[in-house]
Short mmCIF file of C-alpha atoms (C1' of nucleotides) in Angstrom, two decimals:
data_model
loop_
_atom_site.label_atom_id
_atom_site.label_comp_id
_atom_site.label_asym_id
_atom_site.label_seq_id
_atom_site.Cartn_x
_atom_site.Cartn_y
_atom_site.Cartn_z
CA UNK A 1 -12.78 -25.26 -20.06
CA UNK A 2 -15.66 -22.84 -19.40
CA UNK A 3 -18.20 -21.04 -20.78
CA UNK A 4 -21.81 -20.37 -20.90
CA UNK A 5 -22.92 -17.82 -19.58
CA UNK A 6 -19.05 -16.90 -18.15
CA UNK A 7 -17.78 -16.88 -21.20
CA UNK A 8 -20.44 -14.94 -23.04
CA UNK A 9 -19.97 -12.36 -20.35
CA UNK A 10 -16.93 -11.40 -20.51
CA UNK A 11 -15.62 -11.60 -24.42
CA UNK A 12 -13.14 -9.49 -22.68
CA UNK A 13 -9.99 -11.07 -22.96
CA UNK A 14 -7.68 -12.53 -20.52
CA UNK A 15 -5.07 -9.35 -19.43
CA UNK A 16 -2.28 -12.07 -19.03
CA UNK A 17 0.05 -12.33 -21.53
CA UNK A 18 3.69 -13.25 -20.79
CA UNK A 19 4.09 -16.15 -23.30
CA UNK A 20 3.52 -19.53 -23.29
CA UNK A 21 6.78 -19.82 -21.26
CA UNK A 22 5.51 -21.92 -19.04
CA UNK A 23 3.16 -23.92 -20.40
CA UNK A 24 2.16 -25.20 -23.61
CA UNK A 25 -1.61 -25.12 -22.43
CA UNK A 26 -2.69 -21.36 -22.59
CA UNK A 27 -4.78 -19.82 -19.93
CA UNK A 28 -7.51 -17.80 -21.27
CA UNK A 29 -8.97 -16.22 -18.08
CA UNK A 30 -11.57 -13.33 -18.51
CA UNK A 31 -12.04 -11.52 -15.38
CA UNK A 32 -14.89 -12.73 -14.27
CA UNK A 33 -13.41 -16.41 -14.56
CA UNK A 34 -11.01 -14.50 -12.01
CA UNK A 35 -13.82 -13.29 -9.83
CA UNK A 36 -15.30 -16.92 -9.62
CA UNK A 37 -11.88 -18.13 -8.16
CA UNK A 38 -11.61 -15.35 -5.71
CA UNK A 39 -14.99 -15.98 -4.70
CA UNK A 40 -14.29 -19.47 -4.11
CA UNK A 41 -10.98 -18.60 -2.19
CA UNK A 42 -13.80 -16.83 0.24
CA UNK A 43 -16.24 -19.43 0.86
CA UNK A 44 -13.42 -22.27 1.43
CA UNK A 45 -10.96 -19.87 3.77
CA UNK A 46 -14.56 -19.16 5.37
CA UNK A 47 -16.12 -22.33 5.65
CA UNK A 48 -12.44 -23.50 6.66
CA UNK A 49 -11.75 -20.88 9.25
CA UNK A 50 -15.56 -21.27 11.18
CA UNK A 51 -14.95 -25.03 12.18
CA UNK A 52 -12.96 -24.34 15.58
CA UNK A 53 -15.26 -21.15 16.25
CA UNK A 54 -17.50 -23.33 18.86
CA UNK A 55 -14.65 -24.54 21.04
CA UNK A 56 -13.25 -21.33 21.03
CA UNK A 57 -16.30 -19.56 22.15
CA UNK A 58 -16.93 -22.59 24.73
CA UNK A 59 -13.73 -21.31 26.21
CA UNK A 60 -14.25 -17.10 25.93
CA UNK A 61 -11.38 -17.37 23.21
CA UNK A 62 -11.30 -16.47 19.71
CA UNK A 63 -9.75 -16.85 16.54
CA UNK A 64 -6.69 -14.70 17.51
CA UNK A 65 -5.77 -16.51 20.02
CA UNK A 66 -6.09 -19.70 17.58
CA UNK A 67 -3.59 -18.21 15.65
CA UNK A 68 -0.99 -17.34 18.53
CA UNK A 69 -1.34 -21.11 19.80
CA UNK A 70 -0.80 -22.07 15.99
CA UNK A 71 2.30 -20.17 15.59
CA UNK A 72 3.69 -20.87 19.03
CA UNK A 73 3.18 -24.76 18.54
CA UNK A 74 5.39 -24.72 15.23
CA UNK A 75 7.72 -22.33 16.85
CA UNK A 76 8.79 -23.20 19.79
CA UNK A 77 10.49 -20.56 21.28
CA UNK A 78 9.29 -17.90 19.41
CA UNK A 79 9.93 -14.63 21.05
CA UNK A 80 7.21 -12.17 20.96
CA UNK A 81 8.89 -9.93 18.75
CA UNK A 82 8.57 -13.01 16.20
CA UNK A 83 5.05 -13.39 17.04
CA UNK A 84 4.65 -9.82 15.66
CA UNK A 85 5.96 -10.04 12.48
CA UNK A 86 4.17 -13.67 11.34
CA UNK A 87 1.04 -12.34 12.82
CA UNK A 88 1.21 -8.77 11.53
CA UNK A 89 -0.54 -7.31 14.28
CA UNK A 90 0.72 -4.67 16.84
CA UNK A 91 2.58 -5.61 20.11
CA UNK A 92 -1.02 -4.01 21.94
CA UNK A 93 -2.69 -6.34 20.17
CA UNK A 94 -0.86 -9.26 20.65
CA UNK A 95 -0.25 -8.79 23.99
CA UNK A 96 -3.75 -9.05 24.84
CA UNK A 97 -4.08 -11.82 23.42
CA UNK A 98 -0.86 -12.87 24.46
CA UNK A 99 -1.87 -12.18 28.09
CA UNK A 100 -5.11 -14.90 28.54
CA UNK A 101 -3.12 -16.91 27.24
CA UNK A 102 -0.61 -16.81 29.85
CA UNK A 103 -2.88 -16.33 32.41
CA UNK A 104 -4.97 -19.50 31.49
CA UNK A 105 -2.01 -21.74 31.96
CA UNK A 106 -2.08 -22.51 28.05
CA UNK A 107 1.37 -20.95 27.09
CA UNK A 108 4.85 -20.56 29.29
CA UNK A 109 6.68 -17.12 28.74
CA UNK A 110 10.15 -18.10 29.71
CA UNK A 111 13.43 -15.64 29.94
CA UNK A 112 15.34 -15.42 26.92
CA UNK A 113 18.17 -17.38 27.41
CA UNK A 114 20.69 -15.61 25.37
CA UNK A 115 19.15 -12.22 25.85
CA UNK A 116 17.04 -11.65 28.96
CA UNK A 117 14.93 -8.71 27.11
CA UNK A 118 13.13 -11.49 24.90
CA UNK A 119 10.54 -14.38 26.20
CA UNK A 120 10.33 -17.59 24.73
CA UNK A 121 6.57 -18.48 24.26
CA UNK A 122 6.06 -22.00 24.35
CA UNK A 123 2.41 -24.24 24.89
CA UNK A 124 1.76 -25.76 27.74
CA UNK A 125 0.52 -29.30 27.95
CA UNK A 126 -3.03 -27.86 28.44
CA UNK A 127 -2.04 -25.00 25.24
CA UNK A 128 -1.39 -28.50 23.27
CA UNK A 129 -4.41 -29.98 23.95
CA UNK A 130 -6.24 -26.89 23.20
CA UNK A 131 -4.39 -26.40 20.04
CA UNK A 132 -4.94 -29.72 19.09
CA UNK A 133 -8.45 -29.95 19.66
CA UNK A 134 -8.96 -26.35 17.64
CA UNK A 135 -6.69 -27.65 14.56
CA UNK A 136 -8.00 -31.41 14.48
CA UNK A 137 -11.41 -30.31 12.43
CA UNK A 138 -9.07 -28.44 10.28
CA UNK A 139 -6.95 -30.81 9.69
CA UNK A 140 -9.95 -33.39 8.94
CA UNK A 141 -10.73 -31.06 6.34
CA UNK A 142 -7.33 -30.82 4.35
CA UNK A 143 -7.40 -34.50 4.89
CA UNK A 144 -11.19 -35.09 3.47
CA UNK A 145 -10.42 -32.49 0.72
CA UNK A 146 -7.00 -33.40 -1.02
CA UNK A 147 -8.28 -37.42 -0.75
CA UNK A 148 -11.42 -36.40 -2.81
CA UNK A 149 -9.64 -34.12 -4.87
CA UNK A 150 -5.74 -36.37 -5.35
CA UNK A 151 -2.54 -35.89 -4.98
CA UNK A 152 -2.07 -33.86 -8.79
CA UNK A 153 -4.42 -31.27 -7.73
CA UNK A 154 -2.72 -31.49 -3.74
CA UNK A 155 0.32 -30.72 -5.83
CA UNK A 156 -0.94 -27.83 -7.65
CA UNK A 157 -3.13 -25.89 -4.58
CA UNK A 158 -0.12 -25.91 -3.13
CA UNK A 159 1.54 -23.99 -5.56
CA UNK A 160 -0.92 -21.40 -6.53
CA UNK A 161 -1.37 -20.68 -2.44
CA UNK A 162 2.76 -20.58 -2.77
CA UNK A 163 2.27 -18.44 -6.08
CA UNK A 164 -0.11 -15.94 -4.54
CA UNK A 165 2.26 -15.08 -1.85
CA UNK A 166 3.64 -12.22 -1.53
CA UNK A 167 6.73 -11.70 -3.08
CA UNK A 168 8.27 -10.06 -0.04
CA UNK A 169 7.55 -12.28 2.35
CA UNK A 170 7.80 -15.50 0.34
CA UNK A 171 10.80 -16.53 1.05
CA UNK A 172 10.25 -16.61 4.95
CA UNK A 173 6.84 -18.01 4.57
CA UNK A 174 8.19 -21.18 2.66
CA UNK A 175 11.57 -21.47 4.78
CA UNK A 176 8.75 -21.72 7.63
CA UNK A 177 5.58 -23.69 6.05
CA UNK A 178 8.52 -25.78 4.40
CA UNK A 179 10.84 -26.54 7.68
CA UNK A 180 10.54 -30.39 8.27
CA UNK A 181 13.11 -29.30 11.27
CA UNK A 182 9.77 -28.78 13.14
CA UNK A 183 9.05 -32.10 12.93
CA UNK A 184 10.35 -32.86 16.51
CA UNK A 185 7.21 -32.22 18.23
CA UNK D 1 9.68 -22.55 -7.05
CA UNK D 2 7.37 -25.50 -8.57
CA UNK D 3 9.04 -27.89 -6.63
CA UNK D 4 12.29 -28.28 -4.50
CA UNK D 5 11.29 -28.35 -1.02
CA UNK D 6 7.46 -28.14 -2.07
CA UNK D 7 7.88 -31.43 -4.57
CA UNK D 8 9.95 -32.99 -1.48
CA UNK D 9 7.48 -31.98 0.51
CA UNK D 10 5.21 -35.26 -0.55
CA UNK D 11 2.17 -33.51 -2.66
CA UNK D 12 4.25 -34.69 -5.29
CA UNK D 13 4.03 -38.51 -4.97
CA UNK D 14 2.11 -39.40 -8.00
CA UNK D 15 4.68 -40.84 -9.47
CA UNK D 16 2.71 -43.39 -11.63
CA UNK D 17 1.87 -42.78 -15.32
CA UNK D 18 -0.48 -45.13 -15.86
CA UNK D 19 -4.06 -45.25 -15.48
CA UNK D 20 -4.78 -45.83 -11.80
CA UNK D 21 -7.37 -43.40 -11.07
CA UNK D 22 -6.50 -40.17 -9.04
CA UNK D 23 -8.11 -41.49 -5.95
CA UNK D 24 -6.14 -45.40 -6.30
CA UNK D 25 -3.02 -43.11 -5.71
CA UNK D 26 -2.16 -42.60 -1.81
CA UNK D 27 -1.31 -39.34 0.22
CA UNK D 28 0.91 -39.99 3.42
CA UNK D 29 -0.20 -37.13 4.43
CA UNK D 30 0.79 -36.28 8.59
CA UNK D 31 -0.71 -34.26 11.06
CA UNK D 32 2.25 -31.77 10.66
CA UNK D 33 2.18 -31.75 6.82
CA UNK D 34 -1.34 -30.98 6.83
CA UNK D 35 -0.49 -28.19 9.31
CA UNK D 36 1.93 -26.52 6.95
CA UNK D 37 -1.23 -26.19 4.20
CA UNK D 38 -3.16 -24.52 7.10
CA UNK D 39 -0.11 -21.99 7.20
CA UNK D 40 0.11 -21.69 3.59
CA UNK D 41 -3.28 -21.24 3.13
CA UNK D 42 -3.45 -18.43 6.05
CA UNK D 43 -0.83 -16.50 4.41
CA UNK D 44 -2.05 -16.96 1.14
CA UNK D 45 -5.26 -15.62 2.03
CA UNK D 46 -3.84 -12.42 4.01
CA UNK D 47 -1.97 -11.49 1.16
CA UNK D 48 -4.76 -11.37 -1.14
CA UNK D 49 -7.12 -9.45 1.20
CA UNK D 50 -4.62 -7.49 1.86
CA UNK D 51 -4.49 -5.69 -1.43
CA UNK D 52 -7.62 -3.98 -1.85
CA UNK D 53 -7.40 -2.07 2.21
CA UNK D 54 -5.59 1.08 1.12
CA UNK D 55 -8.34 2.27 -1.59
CA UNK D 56 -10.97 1.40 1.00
CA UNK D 57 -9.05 3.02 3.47
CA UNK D 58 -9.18 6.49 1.59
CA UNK D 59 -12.72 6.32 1.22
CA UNK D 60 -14.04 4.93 4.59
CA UNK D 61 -14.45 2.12 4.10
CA UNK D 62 -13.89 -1.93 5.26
CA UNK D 63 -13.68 -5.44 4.14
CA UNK D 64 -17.37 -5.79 4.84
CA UNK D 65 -18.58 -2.94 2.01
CA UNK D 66 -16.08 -4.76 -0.43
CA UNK D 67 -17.31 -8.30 0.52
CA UNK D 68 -21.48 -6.66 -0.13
CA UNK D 69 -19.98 -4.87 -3.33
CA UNK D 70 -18.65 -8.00 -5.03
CA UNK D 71 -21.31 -10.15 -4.04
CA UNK D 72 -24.25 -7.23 -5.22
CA UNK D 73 -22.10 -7.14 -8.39
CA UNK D 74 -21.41 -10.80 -8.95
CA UNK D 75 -25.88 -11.08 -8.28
CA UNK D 76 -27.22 -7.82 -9.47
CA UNK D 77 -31.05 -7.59 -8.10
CA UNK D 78 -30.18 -9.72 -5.54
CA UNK D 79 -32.29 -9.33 -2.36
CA UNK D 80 -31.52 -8.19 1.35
CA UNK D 81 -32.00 -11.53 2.53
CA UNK D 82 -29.83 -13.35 -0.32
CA UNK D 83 -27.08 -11.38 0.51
CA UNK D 84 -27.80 -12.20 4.24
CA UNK D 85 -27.69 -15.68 3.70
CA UNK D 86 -24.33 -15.40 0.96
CA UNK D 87 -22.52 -13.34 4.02
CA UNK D 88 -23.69 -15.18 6.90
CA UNK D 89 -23.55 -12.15 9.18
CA UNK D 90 -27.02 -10.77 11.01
CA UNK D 91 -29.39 -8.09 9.10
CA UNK D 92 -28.38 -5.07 11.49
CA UNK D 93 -24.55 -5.76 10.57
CA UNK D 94 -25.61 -5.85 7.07
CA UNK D 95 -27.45 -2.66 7.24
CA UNK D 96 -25.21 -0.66 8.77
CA UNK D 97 -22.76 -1.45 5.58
CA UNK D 98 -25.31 -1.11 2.82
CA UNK D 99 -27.10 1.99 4.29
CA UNK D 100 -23.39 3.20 4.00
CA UNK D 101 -23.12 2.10 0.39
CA UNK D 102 -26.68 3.42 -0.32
CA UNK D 103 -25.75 7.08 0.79
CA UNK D 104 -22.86 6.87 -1.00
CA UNK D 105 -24.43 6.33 -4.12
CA UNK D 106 -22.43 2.99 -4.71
CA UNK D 107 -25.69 0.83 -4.73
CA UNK D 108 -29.03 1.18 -5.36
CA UNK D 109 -31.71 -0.41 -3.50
CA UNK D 110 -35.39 -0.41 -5.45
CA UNK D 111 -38.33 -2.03 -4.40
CA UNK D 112 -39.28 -5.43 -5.26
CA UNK D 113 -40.72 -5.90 -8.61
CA UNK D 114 -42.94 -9.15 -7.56
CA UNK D 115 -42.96 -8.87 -3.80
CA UNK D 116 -42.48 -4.70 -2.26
CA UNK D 117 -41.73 -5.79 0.70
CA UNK D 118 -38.42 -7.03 -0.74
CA UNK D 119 -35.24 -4.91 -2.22
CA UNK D 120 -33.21 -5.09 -5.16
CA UNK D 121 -29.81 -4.20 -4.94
CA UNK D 122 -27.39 -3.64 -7.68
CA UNK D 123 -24.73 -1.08 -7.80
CA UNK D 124 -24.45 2.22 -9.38
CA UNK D 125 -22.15 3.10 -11.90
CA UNK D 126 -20.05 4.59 -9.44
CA UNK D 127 -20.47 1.29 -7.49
CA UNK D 128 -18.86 -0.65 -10.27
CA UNK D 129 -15.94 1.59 -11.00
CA UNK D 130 -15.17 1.25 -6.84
CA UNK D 131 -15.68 -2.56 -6.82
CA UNK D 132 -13.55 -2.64 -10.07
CA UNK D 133 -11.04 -0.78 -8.56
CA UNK D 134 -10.68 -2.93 -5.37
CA UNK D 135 -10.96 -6.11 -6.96
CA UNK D 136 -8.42 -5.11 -9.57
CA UNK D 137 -5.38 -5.89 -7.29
CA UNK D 138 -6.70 -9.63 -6.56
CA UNK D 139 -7.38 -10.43 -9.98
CA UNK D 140 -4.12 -9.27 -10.91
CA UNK D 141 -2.78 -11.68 -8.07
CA UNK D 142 -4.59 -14.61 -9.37
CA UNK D 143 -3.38 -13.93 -13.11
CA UNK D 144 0.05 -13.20 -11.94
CA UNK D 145 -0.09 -17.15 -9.67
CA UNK D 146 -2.10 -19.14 -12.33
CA UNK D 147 0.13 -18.22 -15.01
CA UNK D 148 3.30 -19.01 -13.43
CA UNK D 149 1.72 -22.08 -11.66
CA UNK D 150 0.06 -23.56 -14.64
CA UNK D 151 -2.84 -25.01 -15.79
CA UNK D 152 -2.90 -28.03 -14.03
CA UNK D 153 -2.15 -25.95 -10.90
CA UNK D 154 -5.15 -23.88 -11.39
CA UNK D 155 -7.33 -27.19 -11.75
CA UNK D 156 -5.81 -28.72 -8.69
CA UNK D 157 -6.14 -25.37 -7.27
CA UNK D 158 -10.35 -25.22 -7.59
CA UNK D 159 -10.90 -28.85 -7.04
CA UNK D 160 -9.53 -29.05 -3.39
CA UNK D 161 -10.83 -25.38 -2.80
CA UNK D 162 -14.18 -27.23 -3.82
CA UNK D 163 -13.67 -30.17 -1.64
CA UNK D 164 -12.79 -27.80 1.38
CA UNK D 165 -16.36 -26.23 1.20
CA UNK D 166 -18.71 -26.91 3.62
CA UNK D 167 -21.49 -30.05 2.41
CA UNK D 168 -24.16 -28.12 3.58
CA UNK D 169 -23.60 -25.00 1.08
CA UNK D 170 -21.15 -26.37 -1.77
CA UNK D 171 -24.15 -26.76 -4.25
CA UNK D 172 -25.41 -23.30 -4.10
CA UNK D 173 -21.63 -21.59 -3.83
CA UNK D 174 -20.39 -24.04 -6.63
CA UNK D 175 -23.95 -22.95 -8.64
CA UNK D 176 -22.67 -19.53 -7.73
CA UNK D 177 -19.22 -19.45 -8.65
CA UNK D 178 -20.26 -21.09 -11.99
CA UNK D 179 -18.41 -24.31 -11.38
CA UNK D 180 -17.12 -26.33 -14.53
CA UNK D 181 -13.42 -26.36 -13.61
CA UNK D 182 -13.88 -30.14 -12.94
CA UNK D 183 -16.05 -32.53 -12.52
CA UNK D 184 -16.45 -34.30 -9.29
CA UNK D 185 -18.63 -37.25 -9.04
"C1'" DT B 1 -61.82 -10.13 5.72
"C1'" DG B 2 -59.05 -10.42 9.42
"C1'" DT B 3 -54.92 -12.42 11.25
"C1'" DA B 4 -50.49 -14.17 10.90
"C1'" DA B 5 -46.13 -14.47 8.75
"C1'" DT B 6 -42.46 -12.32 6.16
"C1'" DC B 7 -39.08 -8.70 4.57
"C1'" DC B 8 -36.84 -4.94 5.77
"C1'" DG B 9 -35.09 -1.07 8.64
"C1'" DT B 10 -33.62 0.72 12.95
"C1'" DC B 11 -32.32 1.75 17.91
"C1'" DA B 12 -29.56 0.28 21.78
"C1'" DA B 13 -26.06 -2.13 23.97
"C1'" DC B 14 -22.20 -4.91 23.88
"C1'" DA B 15 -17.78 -7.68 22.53
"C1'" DA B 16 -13.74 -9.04 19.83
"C1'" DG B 17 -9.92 -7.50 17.93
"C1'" DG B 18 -7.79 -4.36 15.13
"C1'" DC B 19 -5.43 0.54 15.55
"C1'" DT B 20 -2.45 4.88 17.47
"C1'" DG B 21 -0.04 7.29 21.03
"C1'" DA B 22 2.32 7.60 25.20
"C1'" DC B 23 5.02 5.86 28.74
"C1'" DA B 24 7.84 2.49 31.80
"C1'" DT B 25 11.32 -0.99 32.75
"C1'" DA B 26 14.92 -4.02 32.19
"C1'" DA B 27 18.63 -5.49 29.51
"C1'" DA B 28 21.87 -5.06 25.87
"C1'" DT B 29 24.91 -2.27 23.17
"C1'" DC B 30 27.90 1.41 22.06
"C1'" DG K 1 27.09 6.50 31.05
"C1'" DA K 2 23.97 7.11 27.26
"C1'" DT K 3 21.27 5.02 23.96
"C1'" DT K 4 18.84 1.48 21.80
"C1'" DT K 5 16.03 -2.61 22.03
"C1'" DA K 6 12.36 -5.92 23.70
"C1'" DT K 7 8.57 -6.10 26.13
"C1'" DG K 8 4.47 -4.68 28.80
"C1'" DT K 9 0.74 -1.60 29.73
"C1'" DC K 10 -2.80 2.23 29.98
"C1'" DA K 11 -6.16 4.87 27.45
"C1'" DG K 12 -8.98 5.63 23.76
"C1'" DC K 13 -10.79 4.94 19.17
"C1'" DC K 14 -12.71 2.23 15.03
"C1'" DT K 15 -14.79 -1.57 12.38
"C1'" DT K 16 -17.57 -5.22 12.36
"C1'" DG K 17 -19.61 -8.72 14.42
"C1'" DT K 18 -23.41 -10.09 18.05
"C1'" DT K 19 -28.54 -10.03 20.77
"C1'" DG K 20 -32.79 -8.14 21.70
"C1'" DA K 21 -36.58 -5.36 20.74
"C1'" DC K 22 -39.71 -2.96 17.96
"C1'" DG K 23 -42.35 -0.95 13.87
"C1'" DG K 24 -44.10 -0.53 9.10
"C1'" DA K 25 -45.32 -2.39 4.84
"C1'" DT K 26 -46.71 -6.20 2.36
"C1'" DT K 27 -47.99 -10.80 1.46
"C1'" DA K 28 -50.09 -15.25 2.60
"C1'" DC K 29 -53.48 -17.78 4.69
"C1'" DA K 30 -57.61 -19.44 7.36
#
DNA sequence: TGTAATCCGTCAACAAGGCTGACATAAATC
DNA sequence: GATTTATGTCAGCCTTGTTGACGGATTACA
């Protein structure tokens, strides 16, 4: 697979062992073979992240409140409480956030319906369009780069990402990314 | 966890053994599917950033001294402006981080051997045992996904992390990651 | 040779978006 | 009735990004 100047670098040899369990095709990856792919992870999630940074800005948002409108269109509903724990950020924090967004008309903070403590966030039509419009180059992305790249290698970015997950939170992360109850739009 | 909902999920469509090329075969890919990679790829990539934060943490530091460490390490010699132009942030928020690293004795900065006005960078022995030390965690990540995902994953894995990259900059990142994972065109 | 351009460093001010700590209120639970 | 829970908010701090301005050293050029 690779070598040149990689390979004469590090004669070091790949740390994983663990048997050919799972394949019959051996990995032999040296750390810096490692480094390449993490450096590649940071260019791509870089490159991937700065497309809806102009609309944003054009708007006095930013990418945190790209990521509420993200998780509050596939979750309708969501309480904030939710909110916190996908976004991993404290309740000041979100709240902030969580407050222009309010105010701006983009997403509804209803009563809980069961329990009046929580609020249901939900977009607004104007939060869709917004959402929309920050996810569409995004999405032309994904599209662009799994045609070019086919539907084997679709296949298997999908499960490294699912791979490199943490094993804590993996299960919810897939229940969610994996839901095709969201569909309903 | 290679397939089930994932395979169901429609990556997995490429049914066809024979010869039709990988770009002949078709992804029915919708807005939502292509949604859920967004999500995947989001958590994904706060997991693995996540591991190194509690070693910086102890010593004062950020990301943005880990992101100048790998990079100085990955290009030893490597000039103020090249890692400008790698990190795509302004020379004052540079500075600010590598005078840090300078005092610290992580990297060294010595004048340029062709032009003076320019500076070398490359880290210190201490430098390398930090950056080791941070990246450690990732690389172990990586390992731990690409050998339970596979070789064919991993491929998959690079080549749409390739496609995703911006036009402008993918032949100078892929010239920098040392790109022979696959061939495209 | 003199002038302009380039590379780097730095000061100042500011903003986004993290964080902790403290406190308040309403509603649910025990 | 007391306590816990869900949420909101104020105040302040930190990291890391930004603009704008300026200066020194060095190189390139007319």
């Amino acid at each position: 697979m690779q070598d040149g100047k990689t390979a004469a670098r590090g004669a070091a040899r790949a740390g994983s062992g663990a048997g050919a369990s799972r394949s019959e095709k051996l990995l032999f990856l040296t750390d810096e073979q490692l480094r390449q792919s993490a450096e590649l992870l940071f260019f791509a999630y870089r490159d991937f992240t700065s497309d809806p940074d102009e609309i944003l800005a054009a708007r006095g948002l930013g990418r945190a409140h790209h990521r509420a409108l993200h998780f509050i269109r596939r979750r309708p509903g969501i309480t904030v409480a939710g909110l916190l724990e996908i976004l991993r950020v404290t309740k000041q924090s979100l709240n902030r956030v969580l407050r222009q967004l309010v105010d701006e008309g983009l997403v509804e903070s209803t009563e809980g319906l069961q329990d009046r403590r929580q609020r249901n966030l939900r977009l607004s039509p104007a939060g869709e369009a917004l959402e929309r419009a920050l996810s569409e180059p995004q999405r032309a992305r994904l599209r662009r780069a799994y045609a070019l790249a086919g539907p084997e290698a679709v296949a298997g970015f999908r499960q490294v990402l699912e791979q490199m997950l943490d094993g804590a939170g993996r299960d919810g992360v897939l229940s969610m990314v994996g839901s095709d109850a969201d569909e309903r739009s």
